[in-house]
XYZ file of C-alpha atoms in Angstrom:
623
model
C -34.777 -25.272 -15.650
C -33.113 -23.713 -18.764
C -31.852 -20.900 -16.748
C -29.832 -23.118 -14.411
C -28.428 -25.260 -17.206
C -27.246 -21.821 -19.112
C -25.618 -20.893 -15.959
C -23.850 -24.029 -15.567
C -22.867 -24.145 -19.155
C -21.397 -20.495 -18.772
C -19.360 -21.813 -15.647
C -17.825 -24.820 -17.297
C -17.036 -22.935 -20.199
C -15.096 -20.269 -18.305
C -13.201 -22.890 -16.255
C -12.337 -24.898 -19.854
C -11.160 -21.454 -21.455
C -8.902 -20.425 -18.562
C -7.605 -24.241 -18.255
C -7.072 -24.837 -21.658
C -7.875 -21.760 -23.785
C -5.970 -18.505 -24.738
C -6.018 -15.079 -22.908
C -7.385 -13.966 -26.019
C -10.264 -16.276 -25.892
C -10.861 -15.453 -22.194
C -11.042 -11.749 -23.078
C -13.499 -12.537 -25.766
C -16.022 -14.637 -23.802
C -16.033 -12.594 -21.112
C -16.795 -9.430 -23.074
C -20.511 -10.693 -23.601
C -21.251 -10.478 -20.159
C -20.624 -7.118 -19.020
C -21.556 -3.369 -20.134
C -18.205 -1.747 -20.367
C -16.764 -3.381 -23.246
C -13.134 -3.044 -24.064
C -11.609 -2.539 -27.476
C -8.833 -5.233 -27.328
C -7.023 -7.228 -24.748
C -4.323 -4.193 -24.554
C -6.935 -2.076 -23.308
C -7.734 -4.632 -20.460
C -3.964 -4.931 -19.525
C -3.886 -1.473 -18.916
C -6.977 -1.004 -16.974
C -5.799 -0.484 -13.099
C -9.048 -1.563 -11.583
C -11.873 -4.118 -11.484
C -14.852 -3.120 -13.427
C -18.014 -2.157 -11.543
C -20.375 -4.257 -13.722
C -19.887 -7.805 -11.688
C -20.113 -10.944 -13.712
C -22.124 -13.264 -11.347
C -20.191 -16.425 -12.289
C -16.539 -15.215 -12.523
C -15.842 -16.910 -9.228
C -17.041 -20.173 -10.107
C -15.549 -23.457 -8.804
C -14.809 -26.664 -10.287
C -15.904 -29.622 -9.205
C -12.331 -31.096 -8.231
C -10.512 -29.152 -5.191
C -13.235 -26.312 -5.274
C -10.702 -23.851 -7.679
C -11.679 -20.748 -9.213
C -10.782 -19.484 -12.558
C -8.531 -17.103 -10.814
C -7.029 -19.894 -8.758
C -6.438 -22.060 -12.047
C -5.085 -19.252 -14.116
C -2.554 -17.846 -11.214
C -1.569 -21.311 -10.483
C -0.754 -22.200 -14.341
C 1.406 -18.600 -14.343
C -0.637 -16.937 -17.033
C -0.073 -13.638 -15.959
C -2.694 -12.144 -19.029
C -5.358 -14.552 -17.916
C -5.032 -13.566 -14.145
C -5.259 -9.853 -14.994
C -8.026 -10.573 -17.307
C -9.918 -12.258 -14.308
C -9.037 -9.437 -11.751
C -10.372 -6.538 -13.953
C -13.681 -8.507 -14.311
C -14.261 -8.728 -10.766
C -12.387 -11.826 -9.874
C -12.110 -12.355 -5.705
C -8.372 -12.829 -4.953
C -9.135 -14.107 -1.441
C -11.318 -17.089 -2.449
C -10.179 -20.555 -1.217
C -10.187 -23.763 -2.818
C -10.811 -27.305 -0.886
C -7.145 -27.357 0.609
C -7.372 -23.544 1.859
C -5.096 -21.777 -0.380
C -5.840 -18.938 -2.419
C -4.427 -17.496 -5.856
C -1.841 -15.854 -3.683
C -0.723 -19.112 -2.271
C -0.818 -21.197 -5.251
C 1.354 -18.461 -6.971
C 3.804 -18.093 -4.095
C 4.250 -21.675 -4.049
C 5.086 -21.742 -7.825
C 7.304 -19.001 -7.699
C 5.082 -16.745 -10.143
C 6.549 -13.070 -8.844
C 4.734 -11.308 -11.434
C 1.398 -12.582 -10.618
C 2.092 -12.334 -6.627
C 2.767 -8.697 -7.249
C -0.136 -8.310 -9.640
C -2.404 -10.192 -7.032
C -1.016 -7.943 -4.182
C -2.360 -4.727 -6.014
C -5.790 -6.341 -6.249
C -5.656 -6.524 -2.338
C -5.161 -10.234 -2.139
C -4.953 -11.187 1.580
C -1.122 -12.239 2.341
C -2.584 -13.629 5.948
C -5.121 -16.094 4.911
C -4.342 -19.840 6.374
C -4.988 -22.854 4.633
C -5.974 -26.022 6.106
C -2.398 -26.777 7.262
C -2.298 -23.159 8.717
C 0.371 -21.835 6.170
C 0.042 -18.267 4.967
C 1.572 -16.919 1.544
C 4.616 -15.917 3.744
C 5.147 -19.553 4.821
C 4.900 -20.532 1.569
C 7.582 -18.345 0.391
C 10.092 -19.034 3.037
C 9.977 -22.476 1.727
C 9.283 -22.043 -2.072
C 11.503 -19.114 -3.023
C 14.768 -19.636 -3.822
C 17.124 -17.942 -1.564
C 18.550 -15.408 -4.856
C 14.962 -14.132 -5.257
C 14.908 -13.705 -1.188
C 13.795 -9.903 -2.309
C 10.429 -11.086 -3.411
C 9.536 -12.194 0.073
C 9.617 -8.084 0.752
C 6.592 -7.768 -1.663
C 4.623 -9.722 0.797
C 5.899 -7.824 3.813
C 4.968 -4.673 2.274
C 1.696 -5.931 1.670
C 1.110 -6.413 5.201
C 2.164 -10.316 5.471
C 2.445 -11.047 9.246
C 6.095 -12.581 9.718
C 4.736 -13.542 13.312
C 1.748 -15.742 12.355
C 1.877 -19.348 13.465
C 0.870 -22.451 11.445
C -0.491 -25.541 12.993
C 2.987 -27.005 14.071
C 3.298 -23.079 15.834
C 6.246 -22.369 13.197
C 6.204 -19.089 12.000
C 7.839 -17.940 8.525
C 11.333 -17.759 10.254
C 11.209 -20.965 11.340
C 10.249 -22.321 7.679
C 13.162 -20.348 6.554
C 15.753 -22.015 8.865
C 14.302 -25.385 8.035
C 14.732 -24.739 4.319
C 18.055 -23.572 4.764
C 17.390 -20.075 3.376
C 19.779 -17.716 5.101
C 18.904 -14.752 2.680
C 15.230 -15.115 3.205
C 15.901 -15.347 7.068
C 17.692 -12.067 6.823
C 14.603 -10.293 5.075
C 12.334 -11.606 7.691
C 14.664 -10.267 10.437
C 15.317 -7.004 8.523
C 11.633 -6.428 8.191
C 10.904 -6.944 11.918
C 13.975 -7.167 13.984
C 11.813 -8.236 17.348
C 11.306 -11.502 15.392
C 15.090 -12.424 16.921
C 13.208 -12.881 20.083
C 11.293 -15.572 19.118
C 14.196 -17.268 17.189
C 14.167 -20.275 19.401
C 12.737 -22.805 17.344
C 14.549 -21.415 14.116
C 17.908 -22.035 16.014
C 17.089 -25.288 17.217
C 16.240 -26.412 13.671
C 19.456 -24.666 12.266
C 21.536 -26.293 15.109
C 20.070 -29.894 14.337
C 20.520 -29.744 10.490
C 23.563 -28.008 10.827
C 22.401 -24.931 8.543
C 25.080 -22.736 9.786
C 24.586 -19.753 7.470
C 21.060 -19.402 8.744
C 22.014 -19.669 12.313
C 24.907 -17.183 11.755
C 22.101 -15.036 10.316
C 20.107 -15.303 13.794
C 23.268 -14.449 15.820
C 24.184 -11.479 13.608
C 20.667 -9.934 14.122
C 21.143 -10.285 17.728
C 19.826 -13.721 18.849
C 21.205 -14.628 22.127
C 23.515 -17.814 21.718
C 22.269 -19.174 24.686
C 18.763 -18.856 23.984
C 16.516 -21.485 25.751
C 13.043 -22.671 26.095
C 11.683 -23.996 29.327
C 13.568 -27.119 29.335
C 16.821 -24.684 29.131
C 17.947 -26.530 26.131
C 19.921 -24.629 24.051
C 21.129 -24.400 20.535
C 24.439 -25.604 21.495
C 23.243 -28.657 23.558
C 21.143 -29.785 20.014
C 24.569 -29.282 17.759
C 26.581 -31.789 19.587
C 24.052 -34.081 20.426
C 23.029 -33.761 16.198
C 27.211 -34.278 15.537
C 27.139 -30.701 13.869
C 30.946 -29.954 14.417
C 30.937 -26.934 12.543
C 27.538 -25.534 14.217
C 28.823 -26.124 17.625
C 31.987 -24.257 16.569
C 29.925 -21.415 15.495
C 27.901 -21.007 18.410
C 30.925 -21.430 20.963
C 32.763 -18.505 18.975
C 29.671 -16.342 19.494
C 29.373 -17.088 23.008
C 27.155 -20.025 23.552
C 28.010 -21.665 27.053
C 29.517 -25.319 26.881
C 28.330 -26.057 30.906
C 24.747 -24.726 30.218
C 22.930 -27.353 32.518
C 19.185 -28.376 31.064
C 16.465 -29.754 32.789
C 17.833 -33.183 32.389
C 20.958 -32.253 33.985
C 23.002 -32.198 30.696
C 25.675 -29.873 29.511
C 27.103 -29.655 26.203
C 30.402 -30.669 27.051
C 28.705 -33.269 29.074
C 27.114 -35.027 26.037
C 30.579 -34.317 24.105
C 31.943 -36.725 26.713
C 29.826 -39.442 25.994
C 30.002 -39.504 21.994
C 31.660 -42.092 20.426
C 35.857 -42.122 20.414
C 36.050 -40.983 16.910
C 33.669 -37.853 17.781
C 34.650 -37.305 21.116
C 37.648 -35.645 21.029
C 36.931 -33.123 18.160
C 33.976 -31.961 20.147
C 35.676 -31.656 23.433
C 38.471 -29.885 21.640
C 35.886 -27.439 19.578
C 34.086 -26.761 22.902
C 37.062 -25.831 25.007
C 39.403 -24.285 22.534
C 37.067 -22.527 19.992
C 37.984 -18.889 20.725
C 35.253 -16.069 21.284
C 35.040 -13.681 18.520
C 32.645 -10.561 18.234
C 29.604 -10.828 15.834
C 30.511 -9.399 12.416
C 27.741 -6.355 12.848
C 27.042 -6.564 9.152
C 23.390 -6.985 9.189
C 22.650 -5.320 12.720
C 24.140 -1.962 10.702
C 22.964 -2.285 7.616
C 19.114 -3.426 8.385
C 17.969 0.144 9.536
C 18.178 -0.429 13.120
C 20.727 2.249 13.390
C 19.642 5.998 12.215
C 19.766 6.420 8.340
C 22.743 8.841 8.861
C 25.034 6.397 10.072
C 24.589 3.950 7.310
C 27.236 5.353 5.157
C 29.656 4.889 7.519
C 28.880 0.892 7.548
C 28.345 0.910 3.911
C 30.544 3.468 1.838
C 29.764 4.585 -1.589
C 30.761 2.143 -3.864
C 33.337 2.759 -6.652
C 31.013 2.943 -9.940
C 31.766 0.901 -13.004
C 31.757 2.225 -16.710
C 30.111 -1.119 -17.711
C 27.230 -0.985 -15.114
C 24.932 0.718 -17.769
C 24.956 1.042 -21.547
C 24.056 3.857 -23.925
C 21.308 1.688 -25.646
C 17.632 1.759 -25.362
C 17.499 -1.560 -23.325
C 19.301 0.427 -20.362
C 17.579 3.950 -20.187
C 14.916 6.237 -21.512
C 15.067 8.312 -24.564
C 17.995 10.324 -24.579
C 19.841 13.594 -25.894
C 21.597 12.826 -28.859
C 24.690 14.871 -27.128
C 24.052 13.152 -23.768
C 25.221 9.941 -22.678
C 23.808 7.659 -19.740
C 27.330 6.762 -18.899
C 27.915 10.204 -17.530
C 25.952 9.313 -14.492
C 28.905 7.003 -13.469
C 31.503 9.783 -13.710
C 30.600 12.582 -11.483
C 34.013 14.341 -11.811
C 33.478 15.269 -15.478
C 30.466 17.577 -14.767
C 28.567 16.072 -17.828
C 24.877 14.963 -17.410
C 22.607 12.494 -18.401
C 19.674 14.236 -20.293
C 16.388 12.423 -21.079
C 14.247 14.096 -23.539
C 10.920 13.596 -21.543
C 10.151 15.895 -18.439
C 8.569 12.601 -16.687
C 8.846 8.863 -16.005
C 12.793 8.690 -16.933
C 14.651 5.732 -16.229
C 18.181 3.967 -16.184
C 18.860 0.205 -15.414
C 22.373 -0.441 -13.830
C 23.401 -3.997 -14.366
C 26.241 -4.469 -11.368
C 27.729 -7.822 -12.909
C 27.445 -9.592 -9.647
C 25.727 -9.092 -6.350
C 26.091 -6.257 -4.099
C 24.599 -5.684 -0.477
C 23.037 -2.154 -1.322
C 21.622 0.124 1.259
C 21.624 3.461 -0.276
C 21.257 5.704 -3.205
C 23.337 9.009 -3.883
C 21.431 11.103 -6.800
C 23.046 14.393 -8.258
C 21.024 16.747 -10.077
C 21.304 19.699 -12.009
C 21.388 23.496 -11.017
C 17.819 24.263 -13.084
C 14.330 22.863 -13.099
C 15.446 19.731 -14.946
C 16.711 18.476 -11.624
C 15.112 15.326 -10.627
C 12.082 15.954 -7.868
C 10.791 12.583 -7.037
C 11.425 8.701 -7.891
C 11.731 5.155 -7.018
C 14.233 2.602 -6.747
C 13.484 -1.112 -7.806
C 15.614 -4.562 -8.019
C 15.223 -7.576 -9.801
C 16.979 -10.987 -10.086
C 17.017 -10.512 -13.881
C 17.695 -7.453 -16.461
C 14.361 -7.932 -17.847
C 12.705 -7.836 -14.408
C 9.875 -8.188 -13.005
C 11.063 -5.262 -10.889
C 10.410 -4.872 -7.239
C 10.087 -1.321 -5.559
C 12.630 -0.860 -2.776
C 12.008 2.742 -2.394
C 10.146 5.814 -2.985
C 12.371 9.049 -2.613
C 12.126 12.593 -3.282
C 14.889 15.071 -4.106
C 14.572 18.371 -2.209
C 16.182 21.582 -3.787
C 19.816 22.342 -2.050
C 22.870 23.514 -3.307
C 24.384 21.193 -5.824
C 21.024 19.298 -5.635
C 22.870 16.150 -4.114
C 20.543 13.807 -2.100
C 21.093 10.737 -0.446
C 18.616 8.030 -0.117
C 18.683 5.236 2.571
C 16.918 1.815 2.625
C 17.201 -1.717 4.348
C 20.132 -3.490 2.997
C 19.357 -6.064 0.091
C 21.370 -8.203 -2.160
C 20.701 -7.532 -5.781
C 22.604 -7.083 -9.076
C 19.894 -5.149 -10.780
C 18.908 -1.895 -9.796
C 16.591 0.287 -11.809
C 16.564 4.074 -10.734
C 12.880 5.250 -11.875
C 12.522 9.445 -12.263
C 8.830 10.527 -11.880
C 8.846 14.212 -12.691
C 11.096 17.186 -12.437
C 10.777 21.047 -10.966
C 9.083 21.998 -14.322
C 12.019 21.811 -17.027
C 11.621 20.279 -20.230
C 13.778 17.372 -19.903
C 15.297 15.626 -16.893
C 18.995 16.204 -16.025
C 21.188 14.058 -13.697
C 24.898 14.573 -13.181
C 25.601 11.164 -10.978
C 24.110 8.140 -9.414
C 25.930 6.202 -7.212
C 25.260 3.493 -4.681
C 26.017 2.943 -0.861
C 27.206 -0.904 -0.584
C 29.389 -3.664 -0.349
C 30.615 -6.109 -2.748
C 29.288 -9.579 -1.716
C 32.600 -10.857 -3.314
C 34.463 -9.269 -0.347
C 32.226 -10.733 2.338
C 32.168 -14.210 0.870
C 36.340 -14.147 0.565
C 36.188 -12.803 4.323
C 33.771 -15.540 5.397
C 35.969 -18.034 3.370
C 39.114 -17.121 5.358
C 37.781 -17.032 8.669
C 37.926 -13.138 8.625
C 33.995 -11.897 8.764
C 34.635 -10.117 12.127
C 36.899 -7.629 10.161
C 34.332 -6.619 7.903
C 32.863 -3.356 10.228
C 36.411 -2.117 10.374
C 37.081 -2.676 6.564
C 33.946 -0.554 5.860
C 34.689 1.884 8.240
C 37.895 2.504 6.186
C 35.712 2.774 2.842
C 37.125 -0.741 1.788
C 33.952 -2.191 0.227
C 35.097 -4.324 -2.634
C 38.137 -6.237 -3.817
C 39.498 -3.414 -5.441
C 39.905 -1.106 -2.408
C 41.009 -4.317 -0.606
C 43.856 -5.028 -3.114
C 44.558 -1.217 -3.112
C 44.925 -0.944 0.634
C 46.851 -4.190 1.067
C 50.174 -2.794 2.315
C 48.413 -0.383 4.805
C 46.237 -3.267 6.019
C 49.407 -5.575 6.611
C 51.635 -2.993 8.209
C 48.839 -1.359 10.551
C 47.460 -4.942 11.513
C 46.271 -3.534 15.134
C 43.941 -0.936 12.926
C 42.347 -3.501 10.768
C 42.957 -6.911 12.056
C 43.364 -8.892 15.444
C 46.908 -10.119 16.296
C 45.942 -13.628 15.486
C 44.496 -12.517 12.045
C 47.458 -11.185 10.392
C 48.547 -14.601 8.548
C 45.001 -15.358 7.845
C 44.836 -11.904 5.979
C 47.955 -12.958 3.897
C 46.595 -16.222 3.117
C 43.460 -14.289 1.397
C 45.536 -11.932 -0.022
C 47.388 -14.466 -1.813
C 44.170 -15.817 -3.212
C 43.071 -12.731 -4.553
C 43.814 -12.374 -8.294
C 41.765 -10.058 -9.964
C 40.770 -11.487 -13.426
C 41.884 -9.639 -16.109
C 41.074 -9.716 -20.044
C 44.338 -10.589 -21.754
C 42.540 -12.494 -24.882
C 39.480 -12.441 -27.267
C 38.684 -15.383 -29.613
C 35.482 -16.257 -31.579
C 33.631 -18.675 -29.508
C 30.596 -19.359 -32.264
C 31.824 -17.410 -35.053
C 29.200 -15.392 -37.181
C 27.980 -17.132 -40.096
C 29.709 -16.495 -43.645
C 26.963 -15.861 -45.854
C 23.769 -13.764 -45.497
C 20.997 -12.094 -47.857
C 21.412 -8.387 -47.066
C 18.448 -7.336 -44.361
C 18.224 -10.606 -42.910
C 19.268 -11.373 -39.145
C 22.750 -13.302 -38.526
C 22.307 -16.054 -36.350
C 23.542 -15.376 -33.067
C 27.293 -15.361 -32.456
C 29.658 -15.071 -29.473
C 33.280 -14.276 -28.718
C 34.923 -15.339 -25.332
C 37.667 -13.904 -23.128
C 39.476 -14.648 -19.831
C 37.672 -16.268 -16.978
C 35.513 -14.005 -14.638
C 35.991 -10.897 -16.707
C 33.256 -8.370 -17.162
C 34.820 -5.703 -19.587
C 33.216 -4.030 -22.340
C 33.908 -4.884 -25.933
C 32.481 -3.529 -29.215
C 31.587 -5.157 -32.389
C 33.379 -3.601 -35.441
C 32.648 -3.618 -39.163
C 34.288 -2.798 -42.592
C 33.807 -3.356 -46.051
C 36.523 -5.617 -47.454
C 38.057 -2.952 -49.518
C 37.913 -0.137 -46.978
C 40.008 1.126 -44.253
C 37.066 2.841 -42.453
C 36.054 0.969 -39.640
C 32.343 1.517 -37.768
C 31.669 0.406 -34.083
C 27.884 -1.508 -34.677
C 27.528 -2.607 -31.195
C 28.878 -2.615 -27.558
C 28.226 -5.318 -25.023
C 29.760 -6.676 -21.843
C 31.265 -9.881 -21.291
C 29.514 -12.207 -18.733
C 31.451 -14.922 -16.719
C 29.498 -18.307 -17.553
C 31.095 -21.907 -16.641
C 35.062 -21.223 -16.828
C 35.115 -18.273 -19.126
C 33.425 -15.277 -20.414
C 31.114 -14.908 -23.226
C 29.473 -12.348 -25.229
C 26.433 -13.011 -27.557
C 25.440 -10.684 -30.718
C 21.628 -11.313 -31.633
C 19.508 -9.605 -34.068
C 22.766 -8.279 -36.027
C 21.651 -7.158 -39.346
C 23.654 -5.795 -42.443
C 21.545 -3.809 -44.714
C 23.821 -3.271 -47.988
C 25.164 -6.204 -50.000
C 28.862 -6.626 -50.246
C 31.883 -8.444 -48.953
C 32.364 -7.546 -45.134
C 34.791 -7.860 -42.177
C 33.547 -7.978 -38.534
C 35.634 -8.358 -35.248
C 35.042 -7.749 -31.286
C 37.261 -5.465 -29.475
C 38.290 -4.576 -26.086
C 37.151 -1.134 -25.399
C 39.731 -0.377 -22.551
C 42.458 -2.491 -24.390
C 41.766 -2.088 -28.116
C 44.971 -3.938 -28.883
C 42.635 -7.178 -27.317
C 40.751 -8.422 -30.201
C 39.260 -11.018 -32.396
C 40.552 -12.145 -35.968
C 38.451 -10.335 -38.709
C 35.631 -12.381 -39.881
C 34.617 -12.490 -43.332
C 30.905 -12.277 -44.404
C 29.290 -12.095 -47.710
C 26.206 -10.343 -48.070
C 24.044 -11.259 -50.919
C 21.160 -8.984 -52.785
C 17.868 -9.635 -51.832
C 16.252 -11.492 -54.321
C 12.086 -10.693 -54.468
C 9.596 -12.502 -56.445
C 6.412 -11.100 -57.402
C 2.899 -12.515 -58.644
């Protein structure tokens, strides 16, 4: 009896600590129940397996909803508690009363790091809950479209995109219902055969007017006249649902306005019986919308073509010097005579030299989204050239990072290697170099990326010119700069780049294209005027023109000195109608009267006024 009571007490104590306590309390509590002691919580976090000495109550369940400690920790978003429980043998595939696992709940609540952690510990992404939903169904609905790349983590771990829920919906249908075109694209790029099962997704998108989802399905090769056994097509549904733009999209891709369903209805017939204020608009769209060729953008870039054909569609992007920075935030330890920015200028013959011979890394912030399908890496001509590594992406500079592709760099003349993968949209890329060929350090001459600027894609779509994208890409036009540089050739050689009817659309597009340029810098939140030596100043910031991402530097000098030194370098970030740069954690060590200003690196004549800062002596008291 006492034993049962003690066991119940342990279970309740564990559930309470996971629910309300700290990770440190959880670590201390579990230490008493196994024979492999960890010295501290840091050792647990660095342990990449589960201990053999199982704790028999680690998967105990609460009386409400039958949730386990692991489900509670994952649902609350506690990475540390989740890791501690997994190391101590918690089963990631236990289900609560709704049939959900810790993985399902972490996905539903968009806890991406915890999802990756659970998958590392072999959480099964194909377990159904009582509604028949798997983790992939949950992700299609819960993940925001900007984080679509995180769906790949589930797919790479074996999530089956063909599994149906109780309503016979697959994850593709859920993505269409939730209007998630990027997630739709990720699912189709992983399994192009899903397009053969896209009828329900197409009907949902047509009924709700989710045009970008429908366009994605069409770009991946879906038949615009796809039907079920009733012969009802998406165009039937779009007209009946009064979705004019959807009907136009379908007709432009070849949907048949005269297709007869089992009730004897055609799309044009349905349009003729609409209310007078709708009838003429739909009849005009069905009769007069011209047929266009699908852009082929997704089809070319998703891996369905041979790898050596991808660069033809996605040329190498022009690198920009502000994509990375010589600071410890952006790269691993670097030789004093080397700069990570050498990677972005392959014409100089200079290298980035990482002092360590393994586990080198560099982060690129592309400033806005690109569709990336490959990387070019140029090593050096000795044993310090990279041998293997992987490419990661993230939705934020600080991660979490999702691995996209492992790669190797075979030795060759010039040690130039191209790596290709399924195209994905991202702003942040990390290149991780695992090792070299035996040198004392790792040296890389250049890193570039194959892709297309999503601002170009969006601009073409906005002006009805998306069908021109493959031709532009084939002529190495893959960003706004190359489009602007080639404007005269495009306008004077319309038959090469454009359909004859698109000439004036392109003129209108070019008139709207105004590359933002930095013309001014001003204080947005000036630095404080007084501070004690050695103390951090409060974060201060400067502002520039809207949309610019130029690199600027913070300069400092003593009031009576003409010697100016550069203290920090940062990039302007477009935010709400302006571009801002913040300077956190700035410290002046020595007392005195100082002046600081922010200066454009590219155009030094563009600068803020000097700002005075009086730095006082540190007054220390002793007892």
